[in-house]
Each structure stands twice: as structure tokens, then as C-alpha cells.
mmCIF file of C-alpha atoms and ligand atoms in Angstrom:
data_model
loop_
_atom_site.group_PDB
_atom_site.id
_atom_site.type_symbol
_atom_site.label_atom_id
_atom_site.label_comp_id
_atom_site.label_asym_id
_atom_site.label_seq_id
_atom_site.Cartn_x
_atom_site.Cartn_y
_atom_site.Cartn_z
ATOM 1 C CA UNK T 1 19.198 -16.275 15.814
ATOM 2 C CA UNK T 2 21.092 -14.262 13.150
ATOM 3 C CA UNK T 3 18.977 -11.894 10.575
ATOM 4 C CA UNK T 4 20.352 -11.013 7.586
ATOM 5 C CA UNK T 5 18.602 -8.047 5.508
ATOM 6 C CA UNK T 6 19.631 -7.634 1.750
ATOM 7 C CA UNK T 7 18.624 -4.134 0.724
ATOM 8 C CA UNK T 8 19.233 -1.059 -1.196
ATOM 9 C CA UNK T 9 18.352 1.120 2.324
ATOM 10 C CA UNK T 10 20.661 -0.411 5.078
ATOM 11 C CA UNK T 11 19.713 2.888 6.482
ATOM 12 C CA UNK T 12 16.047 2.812 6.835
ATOM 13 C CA UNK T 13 16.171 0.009 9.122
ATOM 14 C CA UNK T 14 18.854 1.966 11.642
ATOM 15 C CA UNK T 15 15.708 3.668 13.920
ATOM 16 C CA UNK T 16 13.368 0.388 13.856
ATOM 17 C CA UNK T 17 16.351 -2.005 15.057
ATOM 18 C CA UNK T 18 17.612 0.758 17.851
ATOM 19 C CA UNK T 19 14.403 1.097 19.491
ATOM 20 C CA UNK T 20 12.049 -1.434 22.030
ATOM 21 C CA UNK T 21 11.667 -4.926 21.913
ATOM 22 C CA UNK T 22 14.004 -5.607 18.913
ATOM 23 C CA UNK T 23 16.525 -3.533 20.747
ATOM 24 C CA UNK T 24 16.059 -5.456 23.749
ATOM 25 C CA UNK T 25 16.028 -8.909 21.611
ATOM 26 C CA UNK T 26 19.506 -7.368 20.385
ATOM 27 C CA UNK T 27 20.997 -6.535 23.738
ATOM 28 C CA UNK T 28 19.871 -9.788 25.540
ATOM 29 C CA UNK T 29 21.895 -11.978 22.741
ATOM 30 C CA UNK T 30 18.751 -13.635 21.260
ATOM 31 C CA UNK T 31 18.826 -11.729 17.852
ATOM 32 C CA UNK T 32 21.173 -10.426 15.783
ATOM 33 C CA UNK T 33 20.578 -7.870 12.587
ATOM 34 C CA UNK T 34 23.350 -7.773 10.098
ATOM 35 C CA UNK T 35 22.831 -5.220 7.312
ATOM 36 C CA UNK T 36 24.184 -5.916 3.406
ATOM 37 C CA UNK T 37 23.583 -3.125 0.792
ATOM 38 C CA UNK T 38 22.806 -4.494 -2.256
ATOM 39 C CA UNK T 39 25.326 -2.007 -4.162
ATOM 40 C CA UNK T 40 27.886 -3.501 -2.174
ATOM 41 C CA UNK T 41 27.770 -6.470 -4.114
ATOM 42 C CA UNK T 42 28.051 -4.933 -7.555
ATOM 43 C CA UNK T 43 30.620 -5.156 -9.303
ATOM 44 C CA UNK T 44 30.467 -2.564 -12.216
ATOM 45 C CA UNK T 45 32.734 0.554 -11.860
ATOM 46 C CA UNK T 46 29.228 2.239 -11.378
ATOM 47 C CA UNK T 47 27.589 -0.357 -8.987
ATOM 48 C CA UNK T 48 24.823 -0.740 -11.217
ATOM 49 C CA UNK T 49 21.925 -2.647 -9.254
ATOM 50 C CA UNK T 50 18.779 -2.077 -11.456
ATOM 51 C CA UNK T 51 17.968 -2.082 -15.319
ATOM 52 C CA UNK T 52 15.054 -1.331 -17.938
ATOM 53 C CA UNK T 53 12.556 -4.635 -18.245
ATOM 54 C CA UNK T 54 12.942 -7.258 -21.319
ATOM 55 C CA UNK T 55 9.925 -6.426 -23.046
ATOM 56 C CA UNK T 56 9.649 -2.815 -22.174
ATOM 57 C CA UNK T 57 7.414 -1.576 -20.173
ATOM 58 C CA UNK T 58 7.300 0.913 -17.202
ATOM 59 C CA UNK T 59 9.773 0.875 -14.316
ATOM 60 C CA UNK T 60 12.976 -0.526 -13.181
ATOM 61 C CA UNK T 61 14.206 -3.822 -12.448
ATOM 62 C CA UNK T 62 16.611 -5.186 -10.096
ATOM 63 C CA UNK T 63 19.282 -7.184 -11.824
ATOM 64 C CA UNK T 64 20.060 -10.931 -10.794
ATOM 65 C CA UNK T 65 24.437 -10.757 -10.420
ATOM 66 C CA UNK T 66 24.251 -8.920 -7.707
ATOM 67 C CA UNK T 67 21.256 -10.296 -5.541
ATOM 68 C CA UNK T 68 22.889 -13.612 -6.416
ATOM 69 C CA UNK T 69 26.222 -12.855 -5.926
ATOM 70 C CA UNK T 70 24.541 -11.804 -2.081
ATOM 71 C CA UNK T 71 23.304 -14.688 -1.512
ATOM 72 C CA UNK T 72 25.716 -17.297 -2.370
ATOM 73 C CA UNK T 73 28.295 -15.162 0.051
ATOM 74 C CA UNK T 74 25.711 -15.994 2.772
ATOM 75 C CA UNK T 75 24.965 -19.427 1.710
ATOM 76 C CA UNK T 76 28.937 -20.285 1.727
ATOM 77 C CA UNK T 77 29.002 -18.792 5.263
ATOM 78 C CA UNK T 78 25.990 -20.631 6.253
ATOM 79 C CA UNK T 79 24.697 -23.511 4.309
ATOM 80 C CA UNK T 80 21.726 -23.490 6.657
ATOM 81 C CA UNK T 81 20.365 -19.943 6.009
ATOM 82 C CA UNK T 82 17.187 -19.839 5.154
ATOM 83 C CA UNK T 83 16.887 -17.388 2.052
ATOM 84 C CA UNK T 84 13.341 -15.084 1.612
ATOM 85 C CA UNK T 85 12.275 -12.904 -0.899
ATOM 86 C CA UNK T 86 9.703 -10.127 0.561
ATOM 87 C CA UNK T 87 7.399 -10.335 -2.864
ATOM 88 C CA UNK T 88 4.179 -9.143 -3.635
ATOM 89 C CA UNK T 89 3.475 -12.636 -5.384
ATOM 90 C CA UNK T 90 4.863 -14.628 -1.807
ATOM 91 C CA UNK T 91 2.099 -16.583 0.268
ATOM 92 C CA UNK T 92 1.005 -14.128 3.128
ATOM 93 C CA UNK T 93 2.578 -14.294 6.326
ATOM 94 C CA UNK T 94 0.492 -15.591 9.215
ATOM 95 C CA UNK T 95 1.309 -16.273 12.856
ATOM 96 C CA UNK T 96 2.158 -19.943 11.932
ATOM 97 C CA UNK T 97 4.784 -19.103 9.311
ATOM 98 C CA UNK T 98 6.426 -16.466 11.776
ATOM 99 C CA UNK T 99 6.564 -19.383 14.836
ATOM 100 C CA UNK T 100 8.367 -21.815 12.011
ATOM 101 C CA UNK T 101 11.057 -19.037 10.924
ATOM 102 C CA UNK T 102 11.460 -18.536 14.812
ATOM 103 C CA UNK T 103 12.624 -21.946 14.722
ATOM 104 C CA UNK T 104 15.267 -21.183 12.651
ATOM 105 C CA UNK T 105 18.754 -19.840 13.021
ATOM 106 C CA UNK T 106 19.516 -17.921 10.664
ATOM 107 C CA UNK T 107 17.669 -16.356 8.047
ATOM 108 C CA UNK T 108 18.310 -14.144 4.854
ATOM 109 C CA UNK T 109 15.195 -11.272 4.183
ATOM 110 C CA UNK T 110 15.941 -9.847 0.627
ATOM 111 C CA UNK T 111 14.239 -6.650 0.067
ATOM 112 C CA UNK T 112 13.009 -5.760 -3.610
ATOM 113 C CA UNK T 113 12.674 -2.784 -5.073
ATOM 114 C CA UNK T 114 11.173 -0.417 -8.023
ATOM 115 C CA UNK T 115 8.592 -2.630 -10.204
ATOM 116 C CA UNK T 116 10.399 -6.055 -9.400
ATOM 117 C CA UNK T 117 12.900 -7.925 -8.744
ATOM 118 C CA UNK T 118 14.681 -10.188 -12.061
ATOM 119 C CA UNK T 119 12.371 -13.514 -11.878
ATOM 120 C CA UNK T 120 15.075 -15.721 -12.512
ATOM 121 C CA UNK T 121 15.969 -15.390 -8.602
ATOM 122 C CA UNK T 122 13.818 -18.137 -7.604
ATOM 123 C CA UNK T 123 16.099 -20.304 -8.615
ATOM 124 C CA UNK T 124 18.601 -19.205 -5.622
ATOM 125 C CA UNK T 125 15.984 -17.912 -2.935
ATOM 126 C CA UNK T 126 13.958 -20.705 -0.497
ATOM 127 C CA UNK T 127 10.606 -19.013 -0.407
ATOM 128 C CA UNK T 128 8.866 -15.633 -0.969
ATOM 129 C CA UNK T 129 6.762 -14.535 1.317
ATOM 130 C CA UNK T 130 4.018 -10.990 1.500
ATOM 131 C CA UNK T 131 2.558 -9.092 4.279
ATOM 132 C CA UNK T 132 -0.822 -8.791 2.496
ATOM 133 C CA UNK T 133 -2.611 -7.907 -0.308
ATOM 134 C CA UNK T 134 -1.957 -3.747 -0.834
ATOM 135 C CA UNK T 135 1.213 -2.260 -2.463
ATOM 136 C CA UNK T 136 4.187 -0.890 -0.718
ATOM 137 C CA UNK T 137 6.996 0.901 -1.954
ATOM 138 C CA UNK T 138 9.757 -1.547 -1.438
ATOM 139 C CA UNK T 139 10.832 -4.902 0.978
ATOM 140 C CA UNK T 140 11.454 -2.726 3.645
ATOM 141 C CA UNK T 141 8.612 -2.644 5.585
ATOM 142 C CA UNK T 142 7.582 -5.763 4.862
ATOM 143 C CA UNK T 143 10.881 -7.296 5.999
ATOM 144 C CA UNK T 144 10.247 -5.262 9.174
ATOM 145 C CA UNK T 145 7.140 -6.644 9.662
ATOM 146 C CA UNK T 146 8.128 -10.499 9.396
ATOM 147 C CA UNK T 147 11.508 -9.759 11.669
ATOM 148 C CA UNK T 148 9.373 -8.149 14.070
ATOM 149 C CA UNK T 149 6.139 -10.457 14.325
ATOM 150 C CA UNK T 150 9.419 -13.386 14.739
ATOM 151 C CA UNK T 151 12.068 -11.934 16.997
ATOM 152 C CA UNK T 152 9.071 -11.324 19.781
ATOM 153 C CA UNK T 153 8.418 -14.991 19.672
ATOM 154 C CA UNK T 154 12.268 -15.613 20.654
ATOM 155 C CA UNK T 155 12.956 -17.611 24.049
ATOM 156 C CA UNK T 156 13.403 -14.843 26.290
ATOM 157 C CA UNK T 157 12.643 -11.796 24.472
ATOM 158 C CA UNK T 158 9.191 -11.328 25.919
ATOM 159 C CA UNK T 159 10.285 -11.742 29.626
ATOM 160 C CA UNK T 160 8.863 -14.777 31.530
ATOM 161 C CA UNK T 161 4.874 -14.872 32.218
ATOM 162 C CA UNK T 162 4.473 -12.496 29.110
ATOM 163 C CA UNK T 163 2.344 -11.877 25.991
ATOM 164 C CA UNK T 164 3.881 -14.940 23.728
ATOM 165 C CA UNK T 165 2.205 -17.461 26.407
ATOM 166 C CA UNK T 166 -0.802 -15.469 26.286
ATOM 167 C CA UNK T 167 -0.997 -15.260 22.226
ATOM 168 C CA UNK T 168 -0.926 -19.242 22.412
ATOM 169 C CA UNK T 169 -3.483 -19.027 24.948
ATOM 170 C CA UNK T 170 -5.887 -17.271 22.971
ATOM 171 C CA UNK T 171 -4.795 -19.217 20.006
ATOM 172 C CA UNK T 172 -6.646 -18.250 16.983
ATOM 173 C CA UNK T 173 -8.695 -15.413 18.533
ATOM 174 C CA UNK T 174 -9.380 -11.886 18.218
ATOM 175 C CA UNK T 175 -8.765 -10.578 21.460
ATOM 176 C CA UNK T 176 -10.895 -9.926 24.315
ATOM 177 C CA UNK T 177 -10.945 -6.012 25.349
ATOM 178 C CA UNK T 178 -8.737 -4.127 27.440
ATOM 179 C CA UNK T 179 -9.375 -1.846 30.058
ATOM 180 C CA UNK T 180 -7.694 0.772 32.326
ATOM 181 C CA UNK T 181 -8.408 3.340 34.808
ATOM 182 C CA UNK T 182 -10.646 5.714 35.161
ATOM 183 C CA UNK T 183 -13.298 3.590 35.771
ATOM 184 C CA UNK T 184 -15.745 6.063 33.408
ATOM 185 C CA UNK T 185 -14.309 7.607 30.603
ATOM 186 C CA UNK T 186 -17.277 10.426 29.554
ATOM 187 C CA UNK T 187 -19.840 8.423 30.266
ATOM 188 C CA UNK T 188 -18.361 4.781 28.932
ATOM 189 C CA UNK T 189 -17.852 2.245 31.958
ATOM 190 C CA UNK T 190 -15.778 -0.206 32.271
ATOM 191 C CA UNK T 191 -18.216 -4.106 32.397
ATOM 192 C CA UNK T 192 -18.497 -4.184 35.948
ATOM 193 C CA UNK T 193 -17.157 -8.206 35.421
ATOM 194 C CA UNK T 194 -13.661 -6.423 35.557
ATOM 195 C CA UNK T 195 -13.879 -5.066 39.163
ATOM 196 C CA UNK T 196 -15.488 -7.507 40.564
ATOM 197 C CA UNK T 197 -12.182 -9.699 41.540
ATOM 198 C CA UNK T 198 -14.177 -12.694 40.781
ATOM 199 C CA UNK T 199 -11.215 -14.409 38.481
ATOM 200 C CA UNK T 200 -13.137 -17.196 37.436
ATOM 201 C CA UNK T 201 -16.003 -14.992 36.185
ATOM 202 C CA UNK T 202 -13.447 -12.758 34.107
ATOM 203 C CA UNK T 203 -11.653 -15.432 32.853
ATOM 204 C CA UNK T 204 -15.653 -16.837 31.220
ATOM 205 C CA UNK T 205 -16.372 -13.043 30.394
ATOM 206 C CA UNK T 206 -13.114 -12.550 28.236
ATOM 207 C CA UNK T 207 -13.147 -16.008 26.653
ATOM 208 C CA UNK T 208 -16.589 -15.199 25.588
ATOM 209 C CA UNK T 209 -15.847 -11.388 24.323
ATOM 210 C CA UNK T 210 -13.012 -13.203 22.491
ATOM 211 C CA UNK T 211 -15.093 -15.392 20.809
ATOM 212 C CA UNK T 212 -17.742 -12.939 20.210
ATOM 213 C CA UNK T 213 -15.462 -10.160 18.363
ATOM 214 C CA UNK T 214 -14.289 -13.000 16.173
ATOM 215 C CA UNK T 215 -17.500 -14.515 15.380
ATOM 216 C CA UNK T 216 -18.475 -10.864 14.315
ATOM 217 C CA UNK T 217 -15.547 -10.041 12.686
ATOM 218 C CA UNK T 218 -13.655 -12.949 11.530
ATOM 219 C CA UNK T 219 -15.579 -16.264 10.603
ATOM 220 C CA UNK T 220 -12.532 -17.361 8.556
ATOM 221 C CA UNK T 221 -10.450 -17.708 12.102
ATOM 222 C CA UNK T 222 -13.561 -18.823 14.081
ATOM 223 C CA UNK T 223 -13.887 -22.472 11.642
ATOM 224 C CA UNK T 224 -9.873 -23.186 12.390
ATOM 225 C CA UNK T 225 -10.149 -22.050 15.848
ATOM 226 C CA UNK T 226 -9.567 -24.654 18.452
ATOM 227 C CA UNK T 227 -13.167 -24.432 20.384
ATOM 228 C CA UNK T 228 -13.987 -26.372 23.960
ATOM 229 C CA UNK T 229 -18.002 -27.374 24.331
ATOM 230 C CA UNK T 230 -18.425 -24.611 26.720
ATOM 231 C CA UNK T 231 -17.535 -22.358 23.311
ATOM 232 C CA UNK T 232 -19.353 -23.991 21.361
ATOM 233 C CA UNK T 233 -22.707 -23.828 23.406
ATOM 234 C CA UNK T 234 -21.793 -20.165 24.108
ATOM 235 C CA UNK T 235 -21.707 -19.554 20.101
ATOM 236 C CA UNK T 236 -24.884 -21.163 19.956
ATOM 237 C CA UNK T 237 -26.349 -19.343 22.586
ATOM 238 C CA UNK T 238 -25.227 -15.844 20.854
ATOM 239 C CA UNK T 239 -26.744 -17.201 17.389
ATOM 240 C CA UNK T 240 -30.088 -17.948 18.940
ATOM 241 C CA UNK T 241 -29.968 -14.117 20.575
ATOM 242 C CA UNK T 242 -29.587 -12.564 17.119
ATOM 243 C CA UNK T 243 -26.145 -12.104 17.463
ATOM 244 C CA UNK T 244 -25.516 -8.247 15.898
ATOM 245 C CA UNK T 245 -26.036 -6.506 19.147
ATOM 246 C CA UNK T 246 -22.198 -6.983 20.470
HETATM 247 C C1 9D3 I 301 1.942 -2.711 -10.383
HETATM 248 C C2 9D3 I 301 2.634 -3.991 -10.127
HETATM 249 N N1 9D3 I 301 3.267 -4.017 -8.900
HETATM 250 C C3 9D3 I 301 2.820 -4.805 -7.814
HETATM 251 C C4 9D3 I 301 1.655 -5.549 -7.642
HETATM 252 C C5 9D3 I 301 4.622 -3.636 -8.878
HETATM 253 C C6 9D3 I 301 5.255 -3.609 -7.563
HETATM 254 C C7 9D3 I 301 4.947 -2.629 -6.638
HETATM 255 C C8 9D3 I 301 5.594 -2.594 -5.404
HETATM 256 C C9 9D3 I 301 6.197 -4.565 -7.229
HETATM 257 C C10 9D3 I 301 6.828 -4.516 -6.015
HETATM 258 C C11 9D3 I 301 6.531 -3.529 -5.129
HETATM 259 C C12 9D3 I 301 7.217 -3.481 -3.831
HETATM 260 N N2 9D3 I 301 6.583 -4.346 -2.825
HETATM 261 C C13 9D3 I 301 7.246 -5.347 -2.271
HETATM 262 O O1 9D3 I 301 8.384 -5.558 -2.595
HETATM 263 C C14 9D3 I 301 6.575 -6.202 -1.307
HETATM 264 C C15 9D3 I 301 5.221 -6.248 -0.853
HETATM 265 C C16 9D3 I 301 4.060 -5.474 -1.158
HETATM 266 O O2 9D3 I 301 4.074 -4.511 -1.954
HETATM 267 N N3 9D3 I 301 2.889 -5.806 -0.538
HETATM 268 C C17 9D3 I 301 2.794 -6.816 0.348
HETATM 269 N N4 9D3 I 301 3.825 -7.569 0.665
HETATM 270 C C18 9D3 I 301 5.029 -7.275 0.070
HETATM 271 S S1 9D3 I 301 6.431 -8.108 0.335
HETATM 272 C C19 9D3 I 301 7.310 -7.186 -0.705
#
């Protein structure tokens, strides 16, 4: 897979792309970053790549010429590309959306800046797409956030037996809890489950902590959760016991 970023700050994605996993994804040929500065693609003697709103109004805006001058110079090397604007306004990205734009082979992540970004670029762009509901400065870190959450979930990239099986596993889930030695921390144990080596009984205890957490915490995932009657009964069970007391 090839990522294109489309930025103002080629340079604040140098550490993040140098360092773990995504380096890894780099160095074992299943990703690869390619960095275009937005200024680049000016073409005013003083590479001019924002302006004052229509309207008035506080702030700056980026102009269209150069975003779309961007992506057409992508879209003519790849008529595939699939162009994204990181925007507040964008549907939020869930784990479903990152598994489709693994499935992809090329994509274009264009990073806005300052109040906006000149409207008249979703005419040229594919989707937009946001991390959440809260305000960040810029694209950036959203951008980060979707190539992260999809270059893990590349063939290869999380070596053999590892966590991308286990996400599907759990599909829809919170997590059941995770535990390491010493055995007592000040006084907190580790559930005794855990040592017993009785796989069968851990594998019920963690299913059921899974469902638990996310019966407390998250009803929303719980309803589009894939559930087997020995969950269901289980959820009933914790219902009828009060259910608060973890
Ligand atoms: C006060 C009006 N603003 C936003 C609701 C202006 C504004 C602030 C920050 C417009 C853009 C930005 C920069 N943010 C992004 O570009 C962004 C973002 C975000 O702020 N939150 C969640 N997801 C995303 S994706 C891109």
C-alpha cells in the first residue's frame, strides 16, 4: 500500500513514521509514506497557501489551486487513489472504515489547517473523514491516527498469530483485562482464574470480563455486538445480580 500525506508540516510526521510498527510496516515493504508539502504546489512567487475568509470573519483559510493542483498530480499518477480530507465535519472513523481503507492501495490523507480548508474541495476529494468529536490544531494528528489504526491491519505487519486475529476475535468488545507479574501488586491480586492453567476456564472468564466492561461501559457496542447464547444468558445472569458491582 502507498500513503500519500498532503500537508503544510511534512516535518511533523518524520519521528511518528521512523519509529515501531509503522517503521516496521515500512521496512517489511507493506507500506509506503510519501510526503507532499502543500507550498510545494503553489505557484505564486510567494507560495501563498492560505487567505482571509469571504465573508470575514476570524482566521485563515486554505486556498483551493493549490490543494487541487495536489491532487490532480496524484490522481494522473494514480487514477485509483483514494483521496481524504481529515475534516472536523467528516463521518468518524471506526474500526470498520480503517479495515475498508486497508483494502485499498493507495490512498491520499490531506491535512487542513488554520480555521478551514476552501469548501469548494469536495468537489475533487472522495470522502472526509474525523477522529472524533473535540478540536485539534490541524490534519496532522488525525491523519496519524487513521494511517496508524490502518497500516497495523496490513498482511504481515502484525507478525503471524498476533493482535489483528485477536481484535477480530473479540470483535466488537471492550477488552478483557490484562495481567502480569508480580502476582500482588500492594495488596491487588491477580483473579486466581489466571494461574490456574485451566485454558478453558480463562478463555469463559475473559469472554465474560469482556462482555461485562462493555455492558458497563459501552451499551452502544454491546446492541451491534455479535453475541453466542452462552453471552447472552451470561448478560442475563449479570442483570439479574444488579449488575454495578464489576
Ligand atoms: C471553531 C470552528 N472550528 C472547528 C469546529 C474550526 C477548526 C478548528 C480546527 C477547523 C479545523 C480545525 C483543525 N482540525 C482538523 O483539521 C481535523 C479534526 C479535528 O479537529 N477533530 C477531529 N477530527 C479532525 S480531522 C481534521
Amino acid at each position: 500500500m502507498r500513503i500519500d500525506l498532503l500537508t503544510l508540516f511534512p516535518e511533523f510526521f518524520a519521528s511518528p513514521l521512523s519509529q515501531s510498527m509503522l517503521r516496521r510496516a515500512q521496512a517489511l515493504g507493506a507500506v509506503e509514506f510519501r510526503l507532499l508539502n502543500l507550498r510545494d504546489f503553489t505557484e505564486d512567487r510567494h507560495q501563498v497557501t492560505d487567505d482571509r475568509p469571504f465573508g470575514g470573519g476570524p482566521g485563515m483559510v486554505l486556498k483551493i489551486e493549490p490543494l487541487v493542483k495536489a491532487i490532480r498530480r496524484v490522481r494522473n499518477e494514480d487514477p485509483e487513489v483514494r483521496v481524504l480530507l481529515l475534516s472536523p465535519q467528516g463521518p468518524w472513523l471506526d474500526q470498520s472504515k480503517a479495515q475498508e481503507l486497508s483494502r485499498r492501495e493507495h490512498l491520499l490523507l490531506i491535512c487542513g489547517h488554520y480555521e478551514g480548508v476552501d469548501d469548494r474541495i469536495r468537489y475533487y476529494i472522495d470522502e472526509e473523514l474525523s477522529i472524533g468529536d473535540y478540536v485539534v490544531t490541524g490534519g496532522e494528528i488525525p491523519a496519524l491516527v487513521v494511517l496508524d489504526a490502518v497500516t497495523r491491519l496490513l498482511p504481515g505487519v502484525l507478525g503471524g498469530e498476533g493482535a489483528a486475529e485477536q481484535d477480530s476475535f473479540q470483535a466488537g468488545l471492550l477488552e478483557y483485562p490484562h495481567y502480569t507479574r508480580p502476582r500482588v501488586f500492594e495488596g491487588h491480586e491477580v483473579p486466581e482464574v489466571l494461574l490456574s492453567g485451566d485454558h478453558g476456564r480463562i478463555a469463559r472468564f475473559r469472554r465474560e470480563q469482556a462482555l461485562r466492561r462493555t455492558a458497563r461501559e459501552r451499551q452502544d457496542l454491546l446492541a451491534k455486538a455479535s453475541l453466542s447464547a452462552e453471552d447472552q444468558e451470561f448478560l442475563a445472569s449479570l442483570l439479574a445480580s444488579g449488575a454495578k458491582d464489576r
